[in-house]
Amino acid sequence: MSKVAVVFWSGTGNTEAMADAVVSGAKAKGADVSVYSPSEFSASMVSQFDAIAFGCPSMGAEVLEETEFEPMFTNVEGSLSGKRIALFGSWGWGGGAWMTDWEARCREDGAVLVCPSVICQEMPDDAAIADCEGLGAALA
Ligand SMILES: Cc1cc2nc3c(=O)[nH]c(=O)nc-3n(C[C@H](O)[C@H](O)[C@H](O)COP(=O)(O)O)c2cc1C
């Protein structure tokens, strides 16, 4: 059974709704799924998982959330080389620029992005939920 971690931050619930769908998609494929807030996850845990989904909305000015998520991600990214990961998150007005930067950063870390990232404006609609389920399935 594939072990999948879903690590996400969400201020107003939009990325959380996406995370719920990622979890559903991975579980539907038979994965053993663990869900963490940023404060619960650290570099030493990366090796416990076959794949990791990271979720964070666009915050600040097209950056990751800076108080909890960014410190966690800075901590783990030195452990992501060769790791199968996928990214998701919600945005409000920027059109997704933060995700393009985040994907480039992950590639520089040597992470393997196993499927297209899923982004959506504010609350995910049915199509975005389906894409998140597909992301979870791809990681499983
Ligand atoms: C402090 C703050 C900064 C934000 N900065 C951006 C931004 O730079 N670009 C953007 O597209 N949306 C931005 N947003 C909008 C959020 O990304 C959007 O509302 C998203 O759906 C929030 O997801 P969440 O419900 O998971 O927290 C910002 C929201 C807040 C509260």
Coordinates of C-alpha atoms and ligand atoms in Angstrom, one line a residue:
M1 CA 0.0 0.0 0.0
S2 CA 1.3 3.4 -1.0
K3 CA 1.9 5.9 1.9
V4 CA 0.8 9.4 1.0
A5 CA 1.0 12.6 3.0
V6 CA -1.2 15.6 2.4
V7 CA 0.3 18.7 4.0
F8 CA -1.6 21.9 3.6
W9 CA -2.4 25.4 5.0
S10 CA -5.8 27.1 4.4
G11 CA -7.0 30.4 5.9
T12 CA -10.6 30.5 4.8
G13 CA -11.2 26.9 3.7
N14 CA -10.7 26.9 -0.1
T15 CA -7.5 25.0 -0.1
E16 CA -8.9 22.8 2.7
A17 CA -11.7 21.8 0.3
M18 CA -9.1 20.9 -2.3
A19 CA -7.1 18.9 0.3
D20 CA -10.2 16.9 1.2
A21 CA -10.6 16.0 -2.5
V22 CA -6.9 15.0 -2.8
V23 CA -7.4 12.7 0.2
S24 CA -10.5 11.2 -1.3
G25 CA -8.7 10.5 -4.6
A26 CA -5.7 8.9 -3.0
K27 CA -7.8 6.8 -0.7
A28 CA -10.0 5.6 -3.6
K29 CA -6.8 4.2 -5.1
G30 CA -6.0 2.3 -1.9
A31 CA -3.4 4.6 -0.5
D32 CA -2.7 4.9 3.2
V33 CA -3.2 8.7 3.6
S34 CA -2.0 10.9 6.5
V35 CA -3.0 14.6 6.7
Y36 CA -0.9 17.3 8.4
S37 CA -0.9 21.0 9.1
P38 CA 2.4 22.7 8.4
S39 CA 3.3 22.8 12.1
E40 CA 2.9 19.0 12.2
F41 CA 5.2 18.2 9.3
S42 CA 9.0 18.4 9.1
A43 CA 12.0 17.2 7.0
S44 CA 12.5 14.1 9.1
M45 CA 9.1 12.8 8.1
V46 CA 9.6 13.0 4.3
S47 CA 11.2 9.5 4.0
Q48 CA 8.2 7.9 5.7
F49 CA 6.1 8.6 2.6
D50 CA 6.1 7.3 -1.0
A51 CA 4.5 10.6 -2.2
I52 CA 3.5 14.0 -0.7
A53 CA 0.8 16.5 -1.8
F54 CA 1.5 20.0 -0.6
G55 CA -1.3 22.6 -0.6
C56 CA -1.1 26.3 0.0
P57 CA -3.0 29.3 -1.4
S58 CA -1.4 32.4 -2.9
M59 CA -0.7 34.8 -0.1
G60 CA 1.3 38.0 0.5
A61 CA 2.1 39.1 -3.0
E62 CA 2.1 35.8 -4.9
V63 CA 4.0 33.9 -2.3
L64 CA 3.4 30.9 0.0
E65 CA 1.7 31.7 3.4
E66 CA 4.7 33.1 5.3
T67 CA 4.0 32.3 9.0
E68 CA 3.4 28.5 9.0
F69 CA 3.7 27.1 5.5
E70 CA 6.8 28.8 4.2
P71 CA 8.9 27.9 7.2
M72 CA 7.8 24.3 7.0
F73 CA 8.5 24.1 3.2
T74 CA 11.9 25.7 3.7
N75 CA 12.6 23.0 6.3
V76 CA 11.6 20.1 4.0
E77 CA 12.8 21.1 0.6
G78 CA 16.3 19.9 1.2
S79 CA 14.8 16.4 1.6
L80 CA 12.7 16.4 -1.6
S81 CA 15.3 15.3 -4.1
G82 CA 13.8 12.3 -6.0
K83 CA 10.6 12.5 -4.0
R84 CA 7.2 12.2 -5.8
I85 CA 5.2 15.2 -5.0
A86 CA 2.2 17.3 -6.3
L87 CA 1.1 20.8 -5.6
F88 CA -2.3 22.4 -5.2
G89 CA -3.9 25.6 -3.9
S90 CA -6.4 28.4 -4.3
W91 CA -5.8 32.0 -5.5
G92 CA -7.9 35.1 -5.6
W93 CA -6.8 37.7 -8.1
G94 CA -3.2 36.9 -9.4
G95 CA -4.1 34.1 -11.9
G96 CA -1.7 31.6 -10.4
A97 CA 1.7 33.3 -10.5
W98 CA 2.7 31.9 -7.1
M99 CA 2.2 28.3 -8.3
T100 CA 4.5 28.8 -11.3
D101 CA 7.2 30.1 -8.9
W102 CA 6.6 27.2 -6.5
E103 CA 6.8 24.6 -9.2
A104 CA 10.1 26.0 -10.3
R105 CA 11.4 25.9 -6.8
C106 CA 10.4 22.3 -6.4
R107 CA 12.2 21.3 -9.6
E108 CA 15.3 23.1 -8.4
D109 CA 15.0 21.0 -5.2
G110 CA 15.0 17.8 -7.4
A111 CA 11.5 16.9 -6.5
V112 CA 9.4 14.8 -9.1
L113 CA 6.2 16.6 -9.9
V114 CA 4.0 13.6 -10.8
C115 CA 1.1 15.4 -12.3
P116 CA 0.0 19.0 -13.2
S117 CA -0.6 21.2 -10.2
V118 CA -4.2 22.0 -9.5
I119 CA -5.1 25.7 -8.9
C120 CA -8.5 27.3 -8.7
Q121 CA -9.9 30.8 -8.0
E122 CA -11.3 30.9 -4.4
M123 CA -13.6 27.9 -3.6
P124 CA -13.0 24.9 -5.9
D125 CA -15.8 24.2 -8.4
D126 CA -16.8 20.6 -9.4
A127 CA -14.1 20.6 -12.1
A128 CA -11.4 21.6 -9.6
I129 CA -12.6 19.0 -7.1
A130 CA -12.3 16.4 -9.8
D131 CA -8.8 17.6 -10.7
C132 CA -7.8 17.3 -7.0
E133 CA -9.2 13.8 -6.8
G134 CA -7.1 13.0 -9.8
L135 CA -4.0 14.5 -8.2
G136 CA -4.5 12.3 -5.2
A137 CA -5.0 9.3 -7.4
A138 CA -1.8 10.1 -9.3
L139 CA 0.2 10.1 -6.0
A140 CA -1.3 6.9 -4.7
Ligands
LIG1 C1 -3.3 38.2 3.2 C2 -3.8 37.6 1.8 C3 -3.0 37.7 0.7 C4 -3.4 37.2 -0.5 N1 -2.5 37.4 -1.6 C5 -2.9 36.9 -2.8 C6 -2.1 37.0 -3.9 O1 -1.0 37.6 -3.9 N2 -2.6 36.6 -5.1 C7 -3.8 36.0 -5.2 O2 -4.2 35.5 -6.3 N3 -4.6 35.8 -4.2 C8 -4.2 36.3 -3.0 N4 -5.0 36.1 -1.9 C9 -6.3 35.5 -2.0 C10 -6.3 34.0 -1.6 O3 -5.2 33.3 -2.3 C11 -7.6 33.3 -1.9 O4 -8.6 34.0 -1.2 C12 -7.6 31.9 -1.6 O5 -8.8 31.3 -2.0 C13 -7.5 31.6 -0.1 O6 -7.4 30.2 0.1 P1 -7.8 29.6 1.5 O7 -9.3 29.7 1.7 O8 -7.3 28.2 1.4 O9 -7.0 30.3 2.6 C14 -4.6 36.6 -0.6 C15 -5.5 36.5 0.5 C16 -5.1 37.0 1.7 C17 -6.0 36.9 2.9

